[in-house]
Short mmCIF file of C-alpha atoms in Angstrom, two decimals:
data_model
loop_
_atom_site.label_atom_id
_atom_site.label_comp_id
_atom_site.label_asym_id
_atom_site.label_seq_id
_atom_site.Cartn_x
_atom_site.Cartn_y
_atom_site.Cartn_z
CA VAL Z 1 8.47 15.33 1.78
CA TYR Z 2 9.61 18.82 -0.06
CA ILE Z 3 7.53 21.97 -0.10
CA LYS Z 4 7.25 23.98 -2.80
CA LEU Z 5 5.39 27.22 -3.36
CA LEU Z 6 4.11 28.69 -6.81
CA GLU Z 7 2.82 31.94 -7.42
CA LEU Z 8 -0.25 31.72 -9.54
CA GLY Z 9 -2.53 34.71 -11.52
CA MET Z 10 -3.54 36.84 -8.34
CA LYS Z 11 -1.50 36.12 -6.24
CA LEU Z 12 -2.62 32.76 -4.94
CA TRP Z 13 -0.25 30.26 -3.26
CA LEU Z 14 0.18 26.61 -4.11
CA PRO Z 15 1.44 23.94 -2.02
CA ILE Z 16 3.27 21.31 -4.03
CA PHE Z 17 4.60 18.39 -1.69
CA TRP Z 18 6.83 15.75 -3.16
CA ARG Z 19 9.14 12.96 -1.72
CA MET Z 20 12.89 13.36 -1.28
CA ASP Z 21 15.53 12.22 0.53
CA PHE Z 22 15.70 13.85 4.03
CA LYS Z 23 18.82 13.68 6.52
CA GLU Z 24 16.89 13.87 9.39
CA GLU Z 25 12.72 14.27 10.72
CA GLN Z 26 13.63 17.54 11.52
CA GLU Z 27 13.92 18.51 8.37
CA ILE Z 28 10.11 18.13 7.64
CA LYS Z 29 8.57 19.34 10.28
CA SER Z 30 10.91 23.07 10.05
CA LEU Z 31 10.10 23.06 6.88
CA CYS Z 32 5.51 22.48 7.28
CA GLN Z 33 5.92 24.99 10.00
CA SER Z 34 7.68 27.50 7.51
CA PHE Z 35 4.70 26.83 5.59
CA GLU Z 36 2.34 27.16 8.06
CA LYS Z 37 4.06 30.78 9.35
CA LEU Z 38 3.93 31.96 5.33
CA MET Z 39 0.08 30.85 5.35
CA LYS Z 40 -0.33 32.58 8.77
CA ASP Z 41 1.30 35.76 8.01
CA LYS Z 42 -0.47 36.04 4.22
CA PHE Z 43 -3.60 35.08 5.49
CA GLN Z 44 -6.40 34.99 8.07
CA MET Z 45 -6.13 31.49 9.15
CA SER Z 46 -5.08 29.51 12.17
CA SER Z 47 -4.03 25.75 12.35
CA MET Z 48 -6.57 23.27 14.11
CA GLY Z 49 -5.76 20.02 13.36
CA GLU Z 50 -6.25 17.28 10.61
CA LEU Z 51 -8.20 18.40 7.53
CA THR Z 52 -12.11 16.67 8.08
CA PHE Z 53 -14.41 18.97 5.85
CA VAL Z 54 -13.01 21.57 3.31
CA LEU Z 55 -15.66 23.31 1.04
CA GLY Z 56 -18.03 21.06 0.92
CA LEU Z 57 -15.82 18.04 1.09
CA GLN Z 58 -15.52 15.35 3.50
CA VAL Z 59 -11.95 14.36 3.45
CA LYS Z 60 -10.82 11.49 5.77
CA GLN Z 61 -6.64 10.72 5.63
CA LYS Z 62 -5.43 7.25 6.44
CA LYS Z 63 -2.05 6.13 6.39
CA ASP Z 64 -1.21 5.26 2.01
CA ARG Z 65 -4.59 7.47 1.01
CA ILE Z 66 -6.88 9.79 1.11
CA PHE Z 67 -10.39 9.36 0.57
CA ILE Z 68 -12.66 12.89 -0.53
CA ARG Z 69 -16.39 12.54 -0.21
CA GLN Z 70 -19.81 14.76 -1.20
CA ASP Z 71 -22.44 12.42 0.75
CA LYS Z 72 -23.88 16.26 2.31
CA TYR Z 73 -23.87 17.98 -1.31
CA VAL Z 74 -25.39 14.75 -2.69
CA ALA Z 75 -28.05 14.63 0.16
CA GLU Z 76 -28.65 18.21 -0.82
CA ILE Z 77 -29.40 17.54 -4.15
CA LEU Z 78 -31.65 14.74 -3.71
CA ARG Z 79 -33.74 16.98 -1.30
CA LYS Z 80 -33.99 19.54 -4.06
CA PHE Z 81 -35.04 17.98 -7.05
CA ARG Z 82 -37.45 16.05 -4.65
CA PHE Z 83 -35.38 12.82 -4.54
CA SER Z 84 -35.08 12.14 -1.39
CA GLU Z 85 -38.09 10.37 -0.40
CA GLY Z 86 -37.68 7.90 -3.15
CA LYS Z 87 -36.71 3.87 -2.72
CA SER Z 88 -32.82 2.92 -3.16
CA ALA Z 89 -31.66 0.36 -4.98
CA SER Z 90 -28.66 -1.76 -4.69
CA THR Z 91 -26.19 -1.76 -7.67
CA PRO Z 92 -27.23 -4.34 -9.85
CA ILE Z 93 -23.91 -5.51 -10.66
CA ASP Z 94 -21.42 -7.48 -8.84
CA ALA Z 95 -19.48 -4.99 -7.14
CA GLU Z 96 -16.24 -7.66 -6.49
CA LYS Z 97 -16.18 -8.53 -9.89
CA PRO Z 98 -13.61 -6.39 -11.75
CA LEU Z 99 -14.87 -5.80 -15.40
CA LEU Z 100 -12.91 -7.02 -18.09
CA LYS Z 101 -13.21 -5.87 -22.13
CA ASP Z 102 -15.30 -8.19 -24.06
CA SER Z 103 -12.60 -10.17 -26.51
CA ASP Z 104 -14.84 -10.96 -29.02
CA GLY Z 105 -16.59 -7.38 -28.69
CA GLU Z 106 -16.33 -4.38 -31.53
CA ASP Z 107 -14.69 -1.18 -30.06
CA VAL Z 108 -16.57 1.81 -30.39
CA ASP Z 109 -15.41 5.69 -29.82
CA VAL Z 110 -18.35 7.59 -28.35
#
């Protein structure tokens, strides 16, 4: 993992991560610590561990994936438009079966 900082517009720093070959794991830790120090110096912030909630999004990190959910936002919208008391219905399609293109069907431009 390599960290590169890009300066965008009004002094917004954006970390960009991509894979590189490092000789030692210590190089990665050093780069991450440098980035953390830069952010703390530039902005009023602190490191409080793994990210779990940001800007209304729930974040769950796994070994090979990152999941982002908006359950709180969806619940708020349902409550706002008084749909929270309604009955839920299961998905009327088999979730395990992949969707396939109909070979006899006609292509449509929507």
